[in-house]
Coordinates of C-alpha atoms and ligand atoms in Angstrom, one line a residue:
M27 CA 0.0 0.1 0.0
T28 CA 1.2 3.5 -0.7
E29 CA 2.3 5.5 2.3
L30 CA 0.2 8.6 2.8
A31 CA 1.7 12.2 3.3
C32 CA -0.7 12.7 6.3
A33 CA -2.7 10.5 8.6
A34 CA -5.6 8.5 7.1
A35 CA -8.0 10.0 9.5
I36 CA -7.3 13.5 8.1
V37 CA -8.0 12.2 4.6
E38 CA -11.3 10.7 5.8
R39 CA -12.2 14.0 7.4
A40 CA -11.5 15.9 4.2
K41 CA -13.6 13.4 2.2
A42 CA -16.5 13.8 4.6
A43 CA -16.3 17.6 4.4
I44 CA -16.3 17.4 0.6
A45 CA -19.4 15.1 0.7
R46 CA -21.3 17.6 2.8
L47 CA -20.2 20.8 1.0
G48 CA -21.9 20.7 -2.3
R49 CA -24.4 23.5 -1.7
H50 CA -24.3 27.3 -1.7
F51 CA -24.0 29.3 1.5
I52 CA -26.4 32.1 1.6
D53 CA -27.5 34.2 4.6
G54 CA -26.0 31.8 7.1
E55 CA -27.8 28.8 5.5
W56 CA -26.7 25.9 3.2
V57 CA -28.9 26.1 0.2
S58 CA -29.3 23.4 -2.6
G59 CA -28.9 24.4 -6.1
S60 CA -31.7 24.2 -8.5
G61 CA -29.9 23.0 -11.6
A62 CA -27.8 19.9 -12.3
P63 CA -24.8 19.7 -10.1
I64 CA -21.2 20.1 -11.3
T65 CA -18.8 17.2 -10.8
V66 CA -15.5 18.1 -9.1
E67 CA -12.6 15.8 -9.8
N68 CA -9.3 14.8 -8.2
P69 CA -6.7 15.7 -10.7
A70 CA -4.4 13.1 -9.5
D71 CA -6.6 10.4 -10.9
G72 CA -9.4 12.1 -12.8
R73 CA -12.0 10.5 -10.5
A74 CA -15.0 12.4 -9.1
I75 CA -14.6 13.6 -5.5
G76 CA -17.9 15.3 -5.2
A77 CA -20.2 17.7 -6.7
I78 CA -21.1 21.4 -6.3
A79 CA -24.2 23.4 -7.0
A80 CA -24.4 25.2 -10.4
G81 CA -25.2 28.7 -9.3
T82 CA -27.8 30.7 -11.3
A83 CA -28.6 34.3 -11.6
A84 CA -31.3 33.7 -9.2
D85 CA -28.9 32.3 -6.5
I86 CA -26.6 35.2 -7.0
D87 CA -29.5 37.5 -6.5
R88 CA -30.4 35.9 -3.2
A89 CA -26.8 36.0 -2.1
V90 CA -26.3 39.7 -3.0
A91 CA -29.7 40.5 -1.3
A92 CA -28.4 38.8 1.9
A93 CA -25.0 40.5 1.7
R94 CA -26.7 43.9 1.3
R95 CA -29.1 43.3 4.3
A96 CA -26.0 42.2 6.5
F97 CA -24.0 45.3 5.2
E98 CA -26.8 47.7 6.3
D99 CA -27.4 45.9 9.5
P100 CA -26.2 48.1 12.4
A101 CA -24.9 44.9 14.0
W102 CA -22.1 44.9 11.2
Q103 CA -22.1 48.6 10.3
H104 CA -21.5 49.9 13.8
M105 CA -19.5 46.8 15.1
A106 CA -16.6 48.0 17.2
A107 CA -13.3 47.7 15.4
A108 CA -12.0 45.5 18.2
E109 CA -14.9 43.1 17.7
R110 CA -14.3 42.8 14.0
E111 CA -10.6 42.1 14.9
R112 CA -11.7 39.4 17.4
L113 CA -13.9 37.7 14.9
L114 CA -11.1 37.6 12.3
L115 CA -8.6 36.3 14.9
R116 CA -11.2 33.7 15.8
L117 CA -11.5 32.6 12.1
A118 CA -7.7 32.4 11.9
D119 CA -7.6 30.2 15.0
L120 CA -10.3 27.9 13.5
V121 CA -8.4 27.7 10.2
E122 CA -5.3 26.8 12.1
A123 CA -7.2 24.2 14.3
N124 CA -8.5 22.6 11.0
A125 CA -5.4 23.2 8.9
D126 CA -4.6 19.6 8.2
E127 CA -8.1 18.9 7.0
L128 CA -8.1 22.1 4.8
A129 CA -4.8 21.1 3.3
A130 CA -6.1 17.5 2.5
I131 CA -9.3 19.0 0.9
E132 CA -7.0 21.4 -1.2
T133 CA -4.9 18.3 -2.1
L134 CA -7.9 16.3 -3.2
D135 CA -9.6 19.2 -5.0
N136 CA -6.7 21.0 -6.7
G137 CA -3.9 18.4 -6.6
M138 CA -1.3 20.4 -4.6
P139 CA 1.0 18.0 -2.7
F140 CA 0.0 17.8 1.0
G141 CA 3.3 19.3 2.4
P142 CA 3.0 22.5 0.5
S143 CA -0.7 22.5 0.9
R144 CA -0.4 22.4 4.7
M145 CA 2.6 24.7 4.9
M146 CA 1.9 27.1 2.1
A147 CA -1.8 27.1 1.3
A148 CA -3.2 26.6 4.9
G149 CA -0.2 28.4 6.4
S150 CA -0.7 31.4 4.0
A151 CA -4.4 31.5 4.8
I152 CA -3.7 31.6 8.6
S153 CA -1.1 34.4 8.2
A154 CA -3.3 36.5 5.8
I155 CA -6.3 36.4 8.2
R156 CA -4.2 37.2 11.2
Y157 CA -2.5 40.0 9.2
N158 CA -5.8 41.5 8.0
A159 CA -7.2 41.1 11.6
G160 CA -5.0 44.1 12.5
W161 CA -6.5 46.5 10.1
P162 CA -10.1 47.2 11.6
R163 CA -8.3 49.2 14.5
R164 CA -5.7 50.8 12.3
L165 CA -7.6 51.9 9.2
T166 CA -7.5 55.6 9.7
G167 CA -8.0 58.7 7.8
E168 CA -6.2 62.1 8.3
T169 CA -6.9 65.5 9.6
V170 CA -6.5 68.1 7.0
P171 CA -6.0 71.9 7.5
V172 CA -8.9 73.7 5.7
S173 CA -8.4 77.2 4.2
V174 CA -11.8 78.1 2.9
P175 CA -13.5 81.1 4.8
G176 CA -14.8 80.1 8.3
Q177 CA -13.5 77.7 10.9
W178 CA -13.5 74.1 9.9
H179 CA -12.4 70.8 11.2
G180 CA -11.5 68.7 8.1
Y181 CA -10.8 65.1 8.1
T182 CA -11.0 61.9 6.0
V183 CA -12.6 58.5 6.9
R184 CA -12.2 55.1 5.2
D185 CA -15.8 53.9 4.5
P186 CA -16.3 50.2 3.5
L187 CA -17.3 50.0 -0.1
G188 CA -20.4 47.9 0.5
V189 CA -21.0 44.4 -1.1
A190 CA -17.9 42.9 -2.6
A191 CA -17.8 40.0 -5.2
L192 CA -14.8 37.9 -4.6
I193 CA -13.8 35.8 -7.6
V194 CA -11.2 33.3 -7.1
P195 CA -9.2 31.0 -9.3
W196 CA -8.3 27.3 -9.0
N197 CA -4.5 27.3 -8.6
A198 CA -4.3 28.4 -4.8
P199 CA -7.9 28.7 -3.7
L200 CA -7.5 28.4 0.0
A201 CA -4.8 31.0 0.3
I202 CA -6.4 33.5 -2.2
T203 CA -9.9 33.1 -0.8
A204 CA -8.7 33.5 2.8
N205 CA -6.8 36.6 1.8
K206 CA -9.4 38.5 -0.1
L207 CA -12.1 37.4 2.4
S208 CA -10.3 38.8 5.5
A209 CA -9.3 41.9 3.8
A210 CA -12.9 42.6 2.7
L211 CA -14.2 41.9 6.2
A212 CA -11.5 43.8 7.9
A213 CA -12.6 46.8 5.9
G214 CA -16.2 46.3 6.8
C215 CA -17.6 45.1 3.6
T216 CA -19.9 42.0 3.1
V217 CA -19.1 39.5 0.4
V218 CA -20.3 37.0 -2.1
L219 CA -17.6 34.6 -3.0
K220 CA -17.6 32.7 -6.3
P221 CA -14.9 30.0 -6.0
A222 CA -13.5 28.4 -9.2
E223 CA -15.6 25.5 -10.4
L224 CA -12.6 23.3 -10.8
A225 CA -11.3 23.8 -7.1
P226 CA -14.3 25.0 -5.0
M227 CA -14.0 23.0 -1.9
T228 CA -11.7 24.9 0.5
G229 CA -13.8 28.1 -0.2
L230 CA -16.9 26.2 1.0
R231 CA -15.1 24.8 4.1
L232 CA -14.0 28.4 4.9
A233 CA -17.7 29.5 4.8
E234 CA -18.4 26.8 7.6
L235 CA -15.6 28.3 9.7
V236 CA -16.8 31.9 9.2
A237 CA -20.1 30.9 10.5
E238 CA -18.5 29.0 13.5
A239 CA -16.3 32.1 14.2
G240 CA -19.5 33.9 14.8
F241 CA -19.7 36.5 12.1
P242 CA -23.3 37.8 11.6
K243 CA -25.2 35.8 9.0
G244 CA -25.2 37.2 5.5
V245 CA -21.8 38.8 6.0
A246 CA -20.1 36.1 4.0
N247 CA -22.0 34.2 1.2
V248 CA -20.7 31.5 -1.1
V249 CA -22.3 30.8 -4.6
T250 CA -20.6 28.1 -6.5
G251 CA -20.8 27.5 -10.2
L252 CA -19.6 28.2 -13.6
G253 CA -17.7 31.6 -14.4
S254 CA -19.8 31.9 -17.5
E255 CA -23.0 31.7 -15.5
A256 CA -22.7 32.4 -11.7
G257 CA -19.5 34.5 -12.2
A258 CA -21.1 36.6 -14.9
A259 CA -24.3 37.0 -13.0
L260 CA -22.3 38.3 -10.0
V261 CA -20.2 40.7 -12.0
N262 CA -23.2 42.1 -13.8
H263 CA -25.4 42.4 -10.7
P264 CA -26.3 46.0 -9.8
G265 CA -26.0 45.3 -6.0
I266 CA -22.3 44.8 -6.3
D267 CA -20.1 47.7 -5.2
K268 CA -16.6 46.0 -5.6
I269 CA -15.2 43.2 -7.7
S270 CA -12.1 41.7 -6.4
F271 CA -10.9 39.3 -9.0
T272 CA -8.0 36.8 -9.3
G273 CA -7.7 34.8 -12.5
S274 CA -6.7 35.0 -16.2
T275 CA -6.0 38.2 -18.0
A276 CA -8.7 37.4 -20.6
T277 CA -11.4 37.0 -17.9
G278 CA -10.1 40.0 -16.1
K279 CA -10.5 42.3 -19.2
G280 CA -14.2 41.0 -19.7
I281 CA -14.9 41.8 -16.0
L282 CA -13.5 45.3 -16.4
R283 CA -15.7 45.9 -19.5
A284 CA -18.8 44.5 -17.7
S285 CA -18.2 46.7 -14.6
A286 CA -18.1 49.9 -16.7
D287 CA -21.9 50.6 -16.7
G288 CA -22.3 50.3 -12.9
L289 CA -18.9 52.0 -12.4
K290 CA -18.0 49.3 -10.0
R291 CA -14.7 49.4 -8.2
V292 CA -12.5 46.7 -9.6
S293 CA -9.2 45.1 -8.5
L294 CA -7.6 42.6 -11.0
E295 CA -4.9 40.2 -10.0
L296 CA -4.1 38.5 -13.3
G297 CA -1.5 36.5 -15.2
G298 CA 2.3 36.7 -15.3
K299 CA 5.5 35.8 -17.2
S300 CA 8.0 36.7 -14.5
A301 CA 11.7 36.9 -15.2
S302 CA 14.5 35.5 -13.0
I303 CA 18.0 36.9 -13.5
V304 CA 20.9 34.9 -12.2
F305 CA 24.5 36.6 -12.1
P306 CA 27.8 34.7 -11.7
D307 CA 28.3 36.0 -8.3
A308 CA 24.9 34.4 -6.9
D309 CA 25.0 31.7 -4.3
L310 CA 24.0 28.9 -6.5
A311 CA 23.3 26.6 -3.6
R312 CA 20.5 28.9 -2.9
A313 CA 19.7 30.1 -6.4
I314 CA 19.2 26.6 -8.2
P315 CA 16.6 25.4 -5.7
G316 CA 15.0 28.9 -5.7
V317 CA 14.7 29.2 -9.4
A318 CA 13.5 25.6 -9.6
M319 CA 10.8 25.8 -7.1
G320 CA 9.9 29.3 -8.5
I321 CA 8.7 27.6 -11.7
F322 CA 8.1 23.9 -10.7
G323 CA 6.4 24.7 -7.4
N324 CA 2.7 23.9 -7.5
S325 CA 3.5 22.4 -11.0
G326 CA 4.1 25.9 -12.3
Q327 CA 0.4 26.9 -11.7
V328 CA 1.5 30.1 -9.9
C329 CA 0.7 33.6 -11.2
A330 CA 4.1 34.8 -10.0
A331 CA 6.1 31.7 -11.4
G332 CA 9.6 32.7 -12.6
S333 CA 9.0 31.2 -16.1
R334 CA 11.7 33.2 -18.0
L335 CA 15.3 32.6 -16.8
F336 CA 18.1 35.0 -17.8
L337 CA 21.2 33.1 -17.0
H338 CA 24.8 34.4 -17.2
A339 CA 27.1 32.6 -19.5
D340 CA 29.7 32.1 -16.8
V341 CA 27.6 29.9 -14.7
F342 CA 25.2 28.5 -17.5
D343 CA 26.3 25.0 -17.6
R344 CA 27.0 24.7 -13.9
F345 CA 23.5 26.0 -13.1
L346 CA 21.7 23.8 -15.6
D347 CA 23.6 20.7 -14.2
G348 CA 22.4 21.7 -10.9
L349 CA 18.8 22.3 -12.1
A350 CA 18.7 18.9 -13.7
E351 CA 20.1 17.2 -10.6
F352 CA 17.5 19.1 -8.5
A353 CA 14.6 18.5 -10.9
G354 CA 15.6 14.9 -11.1
K355 CA 14.8 14.4 -7.4
L356 CA 11.4 16.0 -7.5
K357 CA 8.9 13.2 -7.3
V358 CA 5.9 13.8 -9.5
G359 CA 2.8 12.0 -8.3
P360 CA -0.5 12.2 -6.4
G361 CA -0.4 14.8 -3.7
L362 CA -1.5 12.6 -0.9
N363 CA 1.3 10.2 -1.4
A364 CA 4.3 10.6 0.9
G365 CA 7.4 12.2 -0.8
T366 CA 5.4 13.8 -3.7
A367 CA 7.0 17.2 -4.6
L368 CA 5.0 17.9 -7.6
G369 CA 1.2 17.2 -8.1
P370 CA -0.9 17.1 -11.2
L371 CA -2.1 20.0 -13.2
I372 CA -5.6 20.9 -12.5
S373 CA -7.4 19.3 -15.6
A374 CA -7.0 17.3 -18.7
A375 CA -7.4 20.6 -20.7
Q376 CA -4.7 22.3 -18.7
K377 CA -2.4 19.4 -19.4
D378 CA -3.2 19.5 -23.1
R379 CA -2.5 23.2 -23.0
V380 CA 0.9 22.8 -21.3
M381 CA 1.8 19.9 -23.7
G382 CA 0.9 22.1 -26.5
Y383 CA 3.3 24.8 -25.4
I384 CA 6.0 22.2 -25.0
E385 CA 5.4 21.1 -28.6
S386 CA 5.4 24.7 -29.7
G387 CA 8.8 25.3 -28.0
R388 CA 10.3 22.5 -29.9
S389 CA 8.9 23.4 -33.2
E390 CA 10.0 27.1 -32.8
G391 CA 13.6 25.7 -32.2
A392 CA 14.2 25.6 -28.3
N393 CA 15.7 22.4 -26.9
A394 CA 14.1 20.7 -23.9
V395 CA 17.1 19.6 -21.8
I396 CA 15.2 18.6 -18.9
G397 CA 11.8 16.8 -19.0
G398 CA 9.6 17.8 -22.0
D399 CA 7.2 14.9 -21.5
A400 CA 4.5 13.6 -19.2
P401 CA 4.4 10.5 -17.1
G402 CA 1.9 7.9 -18.3
G403 CA -1.2 6.7 -16.4
A404 CA -4.1 8.4 -14.9
G405 CA -3.9 12.0 -13.6
H406 CA -3.0 15.2 -15.4
F407 CA 0.9 15.2 -14.7
V408 CA 3.6 16.9 -16.6
N409 CA 7.3 16.5 -15.8
P410 CA 9.3 19.6 -14.9
T411 CA 10.7 21.0 -18.2
V412 CA 13.5 23.2 -19.1
F413 CA 14.1 24.8 -22.5
V414 CA 17.3 26.2 -23.6
D415 CA 18.1 28.2 -26.8
A416 CA 14.8 30.1 -26.1
R417 CA 14.3 33.5 -27.9
P418 CA 12.1 36.4 -26.8
D419 CA 9.8 35.9 -29.9
M420 CA 9.0 32.3 -29.1
R421 CA 5.4 31.5 -27.6
I422 CA 7.0 29.7 -24.7
V423 CA 8.7 33.0 -23.7
R424 CA 5.9 35.5 -24.4
E425 CA 2.8 33.6 -23.2
E426 CA 1.8 32.4 -19.7
I427 CA 2.0 28.6 -19.8
F428 CA 0.9 28.0 -16.2
G429 CA 2.7 24.7 -16.1
P430 CA 6.2 23.5 -15.0
V431 CA 8.0 24.9 -18.1
L432 CA 11.0 27.1 -17.8
S433 CA 12.6 28.9 -20.8
V434 CA 16.2 29.9 -20.3
M435 CA 18.1 32.7 -22.2
R436 CA 21.8 33.2 -22.0
L437 CA 23.3 36.4 -20.8
S438 CA 26.8 37.8 -21.4
D439 CA 27.8 41.1 -19.8
E440 CA 24.7 43.2 -20.5
S441 CA 24.3 46.5 -18.6
S442 CA 21.7 46.9 -16.0
D443 CA 19.6 49.0 -18.5
D444 CA 19.8 46.3 -21.1
L445 CA 19.0 43.5 -18.6
A446 CA 16.0 45.4 -17.4
R447 CA 14.8 46.0 -21.0
M448 CA 15.0 42.3 -21.6
A449 CA 13.3 41.3 -18.5
N450 CA 10.6 44.0 -18.9
A451 CA 9.9 42.9 -22.5
S452 CA 6.6 41.3 -21.6
E453 CA 3.0 42.3 -21.7
Y454 CA 2.9 41.0 -18.0
G455 CA 4.7 42.7 -15.0
L456 CA 3.9 40.7 -11.9
S457 CA 7.1 39.7 -10.2
A458 CA 10.8 39.5 -10.9
Y459 CA 13.6 37.6 -9.1
V460 CA 17.3 38.6 -9.0
W461 CA 20.1 36.3 -7.7
T462 CA 23.3 38.1 -7.0
S463 CA 25.6 38.9 -4.1
S464 CA 26.1 42.4 -5.3
L465 CA 24.0 45.0 -3.4
P466 CA 24.5 47.8 -6.0
R467 CA 23.5 45.4 -8.9
A468 CA 20.4 44.3 -6.9
Q469 CA 19.4 47.8 -6.1
G470 CA 20.0 49.0 -9.7
L471 CA 17.7 46.4 -11.2
A472 CA 15.1 46.7 -8.3
R473 CA 14.7 50.3 -9.6
R474 CA 14.6 49.4 -13.3
L475 CA 12.4 46.3 -13.3
R476 CA 8.8 47.2 -14.1
S477 CA 6.9 44.7 -12.1
G478 CA 4.8 44.7 -9.0
S479 CA 7.3 43.0 -6.9
V480 CA 11.1 42.4 -7.1
K481 CA 12.7 39.8 -4.9
V482 CA 16.4 39.4 -4.5
N483 CA 17.9 36.1 -3.5
G484 CA 14.6 34.5 -2.6
S485 CA 10.9 34.3 -3.2
G486 CA 7.7 33.8 -1.1
M487 CA 4.7 35.9 -0.1
E488 CA 4.8 38.6 2.6
F489 CA 1.3 39.8 3.5
A490 CA 2.5 43.2 4.8
L491 CA 3.9 44.1 1.4
P492 CA 1.6 45.0 -1.4
F493 CA 1.1 42.5 -4.2
G494 CA 0.0 43.1 -7.9
G495 CA 0.8 43.6 -11.4
Y496 CA 2.1 46.2 -13.8
R497 CA 0.7 46.1 -17.3
Q498 CA -1.6 43.2 -18.1
S499 CA -0.9 41.5 -14.8
G500 CA -3.5 43.6 -13.2
I501 CA -5.0 46.6 -11.5
G502 CA -4.7 47.5 -7.9
R503 CA -2.9 45.9 -5.0
E504 CA -3.6 43.1 -2.5
N505 CA -1.8 42.7 0.8
G506 CA -0.5 45.4 3.0
R507 CA -2.5 48.5 3.8
S508 CA -3.5 48.9 0.1
G509 CA -5.1 45.4 0.1
V510 CA -7.7 46.5 2.8
E511 CA -8.0 50.0 1.5
A512 CA -9.0 48.5 -1.9
F513 CA -12.3 47.6 -0.1
T514 CA -12.9 51.2 1.0
E515 CA -13.9 54.6 -0.4
T516 CA -12.4 57.8 1.1
K517 CA -14.9 60.2 2.5
A518 CA -14.0 63.9 3.3
V519 CA -15.8 65.5 6.3
M520 CA -15.8 69.3 7.0
I521 CA -17.3 70.4 10.3
G522 CA -17.8 74.1 10.8
W523 CA -17.2 75.5 14.3
Q524 CA -17.4 78.9 15.9
D525 CA -15.5 80.6 18.7
Ligands
LIG18 P1 -10.1 32.1 -15.0 O1 -10.0 33.6 -15.3 O2 -10.5 31.2 -16.0 O3 -11.1 32.0 -13.8 C1 -11.0 32.6 -12.5 C2 -12.3 32.8 -11.8 O4 -13.1 33.6 -12.7 C3 -13.1 31.4 -11.7 O5 -13.8 31.4 -10.6 C4 -14.0 31.5 -12.9 O6 -15.2 30.6 -12.6 C5 -14.4 32.9 -12.9 N1 -15.0 33.4 -14.2 C6 -14.6 32.8 -15.4 N2 -15.3 33.6 -16.4 C7 -15.9 34.5 -15.8 C8 -16.9 35.5 -16.1 N3 -17.2 35.7 -17.5 N4 -17.4 36.4 -15.2 C9 -17.0 36.2 -14.0 N5 -16.3 35.3 -13.4 C10 -15.7 34.4 -14.3 O7 -8.7 31.8 -14.4 P2 -8.1 30.4 -13.9 O8 -7.9 29.6 -15.1 O9 -9.0 29.9 -12.8 O10 -6.7 30.9 -13.1 C11 -5.6 30.9 -13.7 C12 -5.3 32.3 -14.0 O11 -5.2 33.0 -12.8 C13 -3.7 32.5 -14.5 O12 -3.7 33.4 -15.5 C14 -3.0 33.0 -13.3 O13 -1.9 33.7 -13.6 C15 -4.1 33.9 -12.7 N6 -3.7 34.2 -11.2 C16 -3.2 35.5 -10.9 C17 -2.9 35.7 -9.5 C18 -2.5 37.0 -9.2 O14 -2.5 37.2 -7.8 N7 -2.1 37.8 -10.0 C19 -3.0 34.7 -8.7 C20 -3.4 33.3 -9.0 C21 -3.8 33.1 -10.4

């Protein structure tokens, strides 16, 4: 029998949760869907793990109405900031207490190996909620000197925007949902969450924990279903004040267009094609695993994946040998099996898409020196793949693949300006990674790189720092103060006074 990555009892709890979670969560109640349910599969074997309700415009309507009532209820509107903080901290404690189960649900639903699912997905969810829990008591405006005639006290306040639609992708649903949800609630909004139809289960389990934490009913609602139906109905609903979307650039553009008539506030966290730059003075013992996991982690299904590598000629061969050795040790397999480092891609369609890119890389003249193939058998697995002889005009270099495929370009001694130009030559601008021991070089590039984040000698998510994209990687920022302020409107108040 295969050894499991976690206790069998945890898997049983996760399966039991999935079995009971196939409904919408509206106004504090679990509500059955009216149409045919949508089957959800385990990407590690293609078998059904459960089903969700296919949300309709009518379901969205009920959820938005519940969120509106909850928003206008004085119990939420006038809740003391410390109480909102307490509720969020209670939610974080519950996520922590159930972290193993949540991680196993994520593994069954999205395929992520249990280790990263526990440490990164559940760990990030806990950190994000705890971080955002600090904001209700710190979201302040400012006092402003007023110069118009008379005596005035001028100040600003941060008002919650109202009812927020949270639309989430399938690649890291637990962490992304927890982050959006806690930021919105910290700001005082109420929400309707639409999880991705391919990996909806942890979003539904979070709804159970929100209720258990004691948030008033209607503050957080979940409607599952297809993007084209439930998602579109949510985006177009006149009762939505704010859309916080994470997903593909194509869908994000459609949402921006759809939101124009209602002038809804929109934040978009979209795709990426991030560059890693490795200099000869980099600590290769750290850079090799860092670059490798920056593209192979979560099987490349990461918006900020470092999918273009600019590698200096002086360390080119040594680095690639190290990369091959590292990749060779990464066990590809079902995420619940002990020792698995890389799980499956989310779906057969995504696997076909990634294999299509590998084919296009070859036909455009790049060479796959690592991987380039897929293991046989059930499940949507693709082996970690590295292309050399890649050119900036190739599709594998220009387009977001969202799979474990790295394209490598050789550097000589380009100036920082030229390097930045090469790295910036993408329609995306989400993240960039620099590996060097030279502080001036790191700072020079950090200034020149046109991306929402620049990380030097490392990677990872810090919730206190803003995260988001330049260019077609998005609009707005999550995390940090800006992540919570994105769910608020600034109000200016002038109060006249007399001597
Ligand atoms: P997607 O755009 O297909 O779907 C995302 C969500 O939008 C899903 O819940 C889907 O049901 C919904 N949706 C689809 N069509 C819709 C419509 N017309 N109206 C409203 N909602 C709709 O994206 P995906 O394939 O689930 O996710 C992968 C993409 O997400 C990649 O491009 C990746 O880079 C991006 N992503 C970005 C970030 C970031 O923070 N920048 C993080 C994770 C993923």
